Amino acid sequence: MNKIALSAKDLIKVYQKSKGTYNSTLALNKLNLDVIQGEIFGLLGPNGAGKTTFINILAGLTVKTSGKVNVWGFDLDDNPRQVRASLGIVPQEVNLDAFFSPKKLLELQAGLYGVKKADRITDVILNMVSLNKQADSYARSLSGGMKRRLLIAKAMVHQPPILILDEPTAGVDVELRKNLFSNIRELNKLGVTIILTTHQLNEAELMCDRIAIINKGNLVALDTTEKLLQRIESKKIKFKVKNLNDFENIKMKGVKFLKGDSSVTAVYDKNKFKFDEIIKIVKENAEIIDISTDDGDLEDIFVELTNN
Ligand code: ADP
């Protein structure tokens, strides 16, 4: 039996209209989801989907309108302190005191959480996020990626079973991103349940065991990453062409042709159409220089579900 790490039941958040806004906003519309212990769970959605609202409710920064939230067996209404103790939340923005060392920062944070000196595992945490060598350097001298890892370390001082990362790679370059991902995976292997919000599909595809897609406060999909990817039926063929006579002549019922800069792309359902029929029609109207195909990725589902 899978054990539930975190669940939301009929969770609703309405932001009431205020001075600057004309209408109230339904930010979460009866959100229902379960996160299973030990998994890496992706919370995916475009801007305004309600991701931050959800995390802020978990963090106790935003008050829900109605519905139930349970974290590690604790009900948010009945045991808000235990809920907080069960979560480590890594914020989006890097807000570190520049003049403290990683070690000092973690000690201070542990103090804030009431972790007794004897129970602190500062060195272990620094090791987990590969910052042991920088333990005593000023935080301001750390690279962007190191600062991110320090934020993760900060969220871990009270050894929460669940770690939530809000857009962990915003502003992080490709190399550091890989590094960060391997750190997150290591933590997950140690048994930490990971919840990751992102609007980067490739990131979710790469990292997550299961993915929830939300849009305008509604849950539009929740499945294993594998099953979500299997849903993709459309395939793309991109033709690099020369001497394109008349694009209008390239048509076929049920196939969408898109015109680009010296290219034509066909989008079609791979179960219904044949590769050679599509090539034939393009060939009749242009000189084909190159062909590339694309079996689709999470982005196709995402676009379909969120209509962006
Ligand atoms: P995301 O993190 O997925 O981008 P948010 O949770 O920030 O989405 O926002 C969800 C919706 O709630 C948006 O329409 C946003 O404008 C609105 N919203 C977020 N915070 C507030 C707030 N403090 N007051 C009023 N509306 C808000």
Short mmCIF file of C-alpha atoms and ligand atoms in Angstrom, two decimals:
data_model
loop_
_atom_site.label_atom_id
_atom_site.label_comp_id
_atom_site.label_asym_id
_atom_site.label_seq_id
_atom_site.Cartn_x
_atom_site.Cartn_y
_atom_site.Cartn_z
CA MET A 1 0.00 0.00 0.00
CA ASN A 2 1.23 3.42 -0.87
CA LYS A 3 1.32 5.75 2.08
CA ILE A 4 0.07 9.27 1.59
CA ALA A 5 2.55 12.03 2.40
CA LEU A 6 0.28 14.96 1.70
CA SER A 7 -3.26 15.40 0.52
CA ALA A 8 -5.64 18.15 -0.46
CA LYS A 9 -9.38 17.55 -0.46
CA ASP A 10 -11.78 19.95 -2.15
CA LEU A 11 -9.32 22.72 -1.45
CA ILE A 12 -10.69 26.13 -2.36
CA LYS A 13 -8.99 29.49 -2.21
CA VAL A 14 -10.80 32.66 -3.12
CA TYR A 15 -8.90 35.93 -2.92
CA GLN A 16 -11.47 38.55 -2.05
CA LYS A 17 -11.52 41.67 -4.11
CA SER A 18 -9.42 44.41 -2.65
CA LYS A 19 -8.54 48.00 -3.47
CA GLY A 20 -6.49 47.17 -6.53
CA THR A 21 -8.74 44.45 -7.92
CA TYR A 22 -12.27 44.61 -9.26
CA ASN A 23 -13.21 40.99 -8.76
CA SER A 24 -12.48 38.18 -6.37
CA THR A 25 -10.22 35.46 -7.77
CA LEU A 26 -10.86 31.76 -7.52
CA ALA A 27 -7.23 30.64 -7.24
CA LEU A 28 -7.91 27.02 -6.27
CA ASN A 29 -11.13 25.39 -7.36
CA LYS A 30 -11.77 22.21 -5.33
CA LEU A 31 -8.27 20.87 -5.69
CA ASN A 32 -7.98 17.17 -4.91
CA LEU A 33 -4.63 15.45 -4.92
CA ASP A 34 -2.51 12.97 -2.98
CA VAL A 35 1.26 12.91 -2.87
CA ILE A 36 2.69 9.49 -2.11
CA GLN A 37 5.53 8.99 0.37
CA GLY A 38 8.90 8.70 -1.31
CA GLU A 39 7.98 10.07 -4.71
CA ILE A 40 9.08 13.12 -6.65
CA PHE A 41 5.83 14.86 -7.42
CA GLY A 42 5.57 17.66 -9.96
CA LEU A 43 3.10 20.49 -9.66
CA LEU A 44 2.95 21.93 -13.10
CA GLY A 45 0.99 24.82 -14.51
CA PRO A 46 1.28 28.11 -16.36
CA ASN A 47 1.52 31.42 -14.54
CA GLY A 48 -1.56 32.10 -12.47
CA ALA A 49 -2.45 28.40 -12.19
CA GLY A 50 -2.50 28.48 -8.40
CA LYS A 51 0.82 26.77 -7.60
CA THR A 52 2.13 29.45 -5.26
CA THR A 53 -1.25 29.73 -3.57
CA PHE A 54 -1.18 26.00 -2.84
CA ILE A 55 2.34 26.15 -1.43
CA ASN A 56 1.55 29.23 0.61
CA ILE A 57 -1.43 27.45 2.15
CA LEU A 58 0.84 24.54 3.10
CA ALA A 59 3.40 26.96 4.48
CA GLY A 60 0.80 28.75 6.58
CA LEU A 61 1.32 32.01 4.69
CA THR A 62 -2.11 32.00 3.06
CA VAL A 63 -5.37 30.96 4.70
CA LYS A 64 -7.48 28.55 2.66
CA THR A 65 -11.12 29.36 2.05
CA SER A 66 -12.37 25.79 2.53
CA GLY A 67 -11.40 22.16 2.08
CA LYS A 68 -8.96 19.93 3.89
CA VAL A 69 -5.21 19.64 3.86
CA ASN A 70 -3.35 16.79 5.52
CA VAL A 71 0.43 16.62 5.77
CA TRP A 72 2.21 13.55 7.13
CA GLY A 73 -0.94 12.54 8.96
CA PHE A 74 -1.58 15.97 10.46
CA ASP A 75 -4.63 18.05 9.63
CA LEU A 76 -3.78 21.64 8.80
CA ASP A 77 -6.70 23.03 10.83
CA ASP A 78 -6.05 20.90 13.90
CA ASN A 79 -2.26 20.69 13.93
CA PRO A 80 -0.75 23.58 11.98
CA ARG A 81 2.55 23.34 13.90
CA GLN A 82 3.06 19.67 13.10
CA VAL A 83 2.20 20.39 9.47
CA ARG A 84 4.89 23.05 9.41
CA ALA A 85 7.39 20.75 11.10
CA SER A 86 6.77 18.09 8.44
CA LEU A 87 7.56 20.40 5.58
CA GLY A 88 10.75 21.98 4.31
CA ILE A 89 9.93 24.74 1.87
CA VAL A 90 12.53 26.08 -0.51
CA PRO A 91 11.46 29.51 -1.72
CA GLN A 92 11.84 30.81 -5.22
CA GLU A 93 13.81 33.87 -4.31
CA VAL A 94 17.31 33.67 -3.00
CA ASN A 95 17.18 35.59 0.27
CA LEU A 96 20.32 34.84 2.21
CA ASP A 97 22.22 36.99 4.61
CA ALA A 98 25.37 37.74 2.67
CA PHE A 99 27.65 38.02 5.67
CA PHE A 100 26.93 34.66 7.26
CA SER A 101 28.61 31.41 6.30
CA PRO A 102 26.48 28.42 5.25
CA LYS A 103 27.28 26.74 8.55
CA LYS A 104 26.22 29.77 10.58
CA LEU A 105 23.04 30.20 8.55
CA LEU A 106 22.04 26.59 9.12
CA GLU A 107 22.74 26.86 12.83
CA LEU A 108 20.58 29.99 13.04
CA GLN A 109 17.79 28.35 11.09
CA ALA A 110 17.94 25.26 13.32
CA GLY A 111 17.64 27.61 16.30
CA LEU A 112 14.55 29.19 14.74
CA TYR A 113 12.97 25.75 14.43
CA GLY A 114 13.87 24.93 18.02
CA VAL A 115 16.24 22.10 17.07
CA LYS A 116 18.48 21.44 20.08
CA LYS A 117 22.23 21.75 19.55
CA ALA A 118 22.74 18.04 20.19
CA ASP A 119 20.14 17.16 17.55
CA ARG A 120 21.51 19.35 14.78
CA ILE A 121 23.00 17.70 11.74
CA THR A 122 24.50 20.77 10.10
CA ASP A 123 27.51 18.97 8.65
CA VAL A 124 25.44 16.12 7.28
CA ILE A 125 23.12 18.60 5.54
CA LEU A 126 26.02 20.58 4.11
CA ASN A 127 27.40 17.33 2.78
CA MET A 128 24.04 16.37 1.24
CA VAL A 129 23.95 19.54 -0.80
CA SER A 130 27.69 19.41 -1.56
CA LEU A 131 28.55 22.57 0.31
CA ASN A 132 30.90 21.04 2.88
CA LYS A 133 33.90 22.78 1.34
CA GLN A 134 32.14 26.14 1.53
CA ALA A 135 30.87 25.62 5.09
CA ASP A 136 32.76 28.61 6.43
CA SER A 137 32.78 30.96 3.43
CA TYR A 138 30.63 34.07 3.32
CA ALA A 139 27.29 33.36 1.66
CA ARG A 140 27.88 36.30 -0.69
CA SER A 141 30.93 34.56 -2.16
CA LEU A 142 28.88 31.54 -3.25
CA SER A 143 27.85 30.99 -6.87
CA GLY A 144 24.17 31.12 -7.88
CA GLY A 145 23.89 27.34 -7.85
CA MET A 146 25.53 27.09 -4.45
CA LYS A 147 23.11 29.64 -3.04
CA ARG A 148 20.20 27.57 -4.31
CA ARG A 149 21.64 24.50 -2.64
CA LEU A 150 22.07 26.46 0.55
CA LEU A 151 18.37 27.33 0.42
CA ILE A 152 17.60 23.62 0.18
CA ALA A 153 19.90 23.00 3.13
CA LYS A 154 18.11 25.69 5.12
CA ALA A 155 14.77 24.01 4.47
CA MET A 156 16.21 20.71 5.76
CA VAL A 157 17.52 21.73 9.20
CA HIS A 158 14.52 20.29 11.05
CA GLN A 159 14.73 17.11 8.96
CA PRO A 160 11.26 17.30 7.43
CA PRO A 161 10.04 14.20 5.59
CA ILE A 162 8.67 16.36 2.76
CA LEU A 163 10.62 18.95 0.81
CA ILE A 164 8.83 21.45 -1.40
CA LEU A 165 10.79 23.27 -4.05
CA ASP A 166 9.15 26.27 -5.66
CA GLU A 167 10.58 26.75 -9.16
CA PRO A 168 14.00 25.53 -8.02
CA THR A 169 15.83 26.29 -11.22
CA ALA A 170 14.60 29.82 -11.91
CA GLY A 171 17.68 31.75 -12.96
CA VAL A 172 20.02 28.77 -12.73
CA ASP A 173 22.18 27.88 -15.72
CA VAL A 174 22.21 24.48 -17.41
CA GLU A 175 25.26 23.03 -15.68
CA LEU A 176 24.15 24.08 -12.21
CA ARG A 177 20.68 22.82 -12.94
CA LYS A 178 22.05 19.31 -13.50
CA ASN A 179 23.92 19.59 -10.27
CA LEU A 180 20.85 20.75 -8.41
CA PHE A 181 18.80 17.91 -9.87
CA SER A 182 21.29 15.29 -8.80
CA ASN A 183 21.23 16.78 -5.31
CA ILE A 184 17.44 16.62 -5.24
CA ARG A 185 17.56 13.02 -6.43
CA GLU A 186 20.05 12.13 -3.72
CA LEU A 187 17.76 13.59 -1.08
CA ASN A 188 14.89 11.62 -2.56
CA LYS A 189 16.95 8.41 -2.38
CA LEU A 190 17.46 9.11 1.30
CA GLY A 191 13.70 8.88 1.65
CA VAL A 192 12.62 12.51 1.38
CA THR A 193 9.35 13.03 -0.48
CA ILE A 194 9.84 15.82 -2.99
CA ILE A 195 7.23 18.22 -4.37
CA LEU A 196 8.44 20.42 -7.16
CA THR A 197 6.59 23.29 -8.77
CA THR A 198 7.66 24.33 -12.20
CA HIS A 199 6.35 25.78 -15.41
CA GLN A 200 9.21 24.08 -17.26
CA LEU A 201 7.85 20.95 -18.80
CA ASN A 202 11.15 19.32 -19.62
CA GLU A 203 12.13 19.69 -16.01
CA ALA A 204 9.03 17.92 -14.77
CA GLU A 205 9.47 15.25 -17.42
CA LEU A 206 13.04 14.62 -16.33
CA MET A 207 12.56 14.68 -12.60
CA CYS A 208 9.09 13.60 -11.57
CA ASP A 209 7.53 10.21 -10.90
CA ARG A 210 4.06 11.71 -11.11
CA ILE A 211 2.80 15.03 -12.34
CA ALA A 212 -0.25 17.11 -11.53
CA ILE A 213 -1.12 19.75 -14.09
CA ILE A 214 -3.20 22.62 -12.82
CA ASN A 215 -4.68 25.46 -14.78
CA LYS A 216 -6.67 28.39 -13.42
CA GLY A 217 -7.11 26.60 -10.11
CA ASN A 218 -8.38 23.36 -11.66
CA LEU A 219 -6.60 20.04 -11.68
CA VAL A 220 -6.54 19.07 -15.36
CA ALA A 221 -4.33 15.99 -15.19
CA LEU A 222 -2.70 13.80 -12.57
CA ASP A 223 -0.78 10.75 -13.63
CA THR A 224 2.60 9.10 -13.79
CA THR A 225 4.97 10.93 -16.09
CA GLU A 226 5.12 7.81 -18.25
CA LYS A 227 1.36 7.57 -18.69
CA LEU A 228 1.09 11.28 -19.44
CA LEU A 229 3.66 10.89 -22.18
CA GLN A 230 1.80 7.90 -23.61
CA ARG A 231 -1.21 10.13 -24.10
CA ILE A 232 0.55 11.98 -26.87
CA GLU A 233 -0.76 10.89 -30.18
CA SER A 234 0.37 13.65 -32.41
CA LYS A 235 3.62 13.40 -34.24
CA LYS A 236 5.43 16.13 -36.08
CA ILE A 237 7.47 16.00 -39.24
CA LYS A 238 9.49 19.04 -40.11
CA PHE A 239 10.58 19.45 -43.73
CA LYS A 240 13.33 21.82 -44.64
CA VAL A 241 12.36 22.93 -48.13
CA LYS A 242 13.58 24.87 -51.13
CA ASN A 243 11.46 26.23 -53.96
CA LEU A 244 8.18 26.02 -52.15
CA ASN A 245 5.67 26.68 -54.93
CA ASP A 246 2.37 27.15 -53.29
CA PHE A 247 1.93 26.37 -49.61
CA GLU A 248 -1.83 26.39 -50.11
CA ASN A 249 -1.52 23.26 -52.20
CA ILE A 250 -0.09 21.29 -49.34
CA LYS A 251 -3.16 20.02 -47.65
CA MET A 252 -4.58 16.79 -46.40
CA LYS A 253 -7.70 16.23 -44.36
CA GLY A 254 -6.87 15.80 -40.67
CA VAL A 255 -3.26 16.90 -41.00
CA LYS A 256 -2.17 20.35 -39.94
CA PHE A 257 0.56 21.94 -42.04
CA LEU A 258 2.48 24.88 -40.62
CA LYS A 259 4.64 27.16 -42.71
CA GLY A 260 7.94 28.37 -41.33
CA ASP A 261 11.06 30.05 -42.69
CA SER A 262 11.96 27.68 -45.53
CA SER A 263 10.23 24.88 -43.70
CA VAL A 264 6.91 23.09 -43.58
CA THR A 265 5.81 21.17 -40.50
CA ALA A 266 3.11 18.53 -40.54
CA VAL A 267 1.32 17.70 -37.32
CA TYR A 268 -0.76 14.54 -37.40
CA ASP A 269 -2.16 11.69 -35.38
CA LYS A 270 0.39 8.93 -35.67
CA ASN A 271 -2.27 6.24 -35.42
CA LYS A 272 -4.23 7.55 -38.38
CA PHE A 273 -1.82 8.79 -41.01
CA LYS A 274 1.10 7.38 -42.89
CA PHE A 275 4.49 8.95 -43.11
CA ASP A 276 4.87 8.38 -46.87
CA GLU A 277 1.53 9.99 -47.76
CA ILE A 278 2.61 13.16 -46.03
CA ILE A 279 6.03 13.15 -47.64
CA LYS A 280 4.40 12.68 -51.05
CA ILE A 281 2.21 15.75 -50.79
CA VAL A 282 5.08 17.96 -49.64
CA LYS A 283 7.37 16.59 -52.35
CA GLU A 284 4.82 17.46 -55.03
CA ASN A 285 4.98 21.10 -54.00
CA ALA A 286 8.54 21.71 -52.88
CA GLU A 287 12.06 20.41 -52.96
CA ILE A 288 12.77 18.61 -49.68
CA ILE A 289 16.26 19.22 -48.29
CA ASP A 290 15.96 17.65 -44.91
CA ILE A 291 13.44 15.88 -42.70
CA SER A 292 13.25 15.65 -38.94
CA THR A 293 10.57 14.06 -36.81
CA ASP A 294 9.33 14.66 -33.32
CA ASP A 295 7.28 12.19 -31.32
CA GLY A 296 5.98 14.90 -29.06
CA ASP A 297 6.69 15.60 -25.44
CA LEU A 298 4.93 16.75 -22.36
CA GLU A 299 4.56 20.18 -23.88
CA ASP A 300 1.98 18.88 -26.34
CA ILE A 301 -0.21 17.58 -23.53
CA PHE A 302 0.36 20.69 -21.53
CA VAL A 303 -0.71 22.97 -24.36
CA GLU A 304 -3.73 20.80 -25.05
CA LEU A 305 -4.82 20.77 -21.41
CA THR A 306 -4.14 24.38 -20.58
CA ASN A 307 -5.03 25.78 -24.01
CA ASN A 308 -2.16 28.19 -23.87
P1 ADP B 1 1.06 30.49 -9.91
O1 ADP B 1 1.96 30.37 -8.72
O2 ADP B 1 0.66 29.17 -10.48
O3 ADP B 1 1.59 31.42 -10.95
P2 ADP B 1 -0.70 31.97 -8.09
O4 ADP B 1 -1.06 31.02 -7.00
O5 ADP B 1 0.36 32.96 -7.82
O6 ADP B 1 -0.34 31.12 -9.41
O7 ADP B 1 -1.99 32.76 -8.55
C1 ADP B 1 -3.26 32.15 -8.78
C2 ADP B 1 -4.30 33.24 -9.02
O8 ADP B 1 -4.54 33.94 -7.82
C3 ADP B 1 -3.88 34.29 -10.03
O9 ADP B 1 -5.03 34.65 -10.76
C4 ADP B 1 -3.39 35.42 -9.18
O10 ADP B 1 -3.57 36.65 -9.84
C5 ADP B 1 -4.27 35.33 -7.96
N1 ADP B 1 -3.59 35.79 -6.74
C6 ADP B 1 -2.43 35.30 -6.23
N2 ADP B 1 -2.11 35.93 -5.08
C7 ADP B 1 -3.09 36.86 -4.85
C8 ADP B 1 -3.35 37.81 -3.82
N3 ADP B 1 -2.53 37.93 -2.78
N4 ADP B 1 -4.45 38.58 -3.95
C9 ADP B 1 -5.30 38.44 -4.98
N5 ADP B 1 -5.12 37.56 -5.97
C10 ADP B 1 -4.04 36.76 -5.92
#
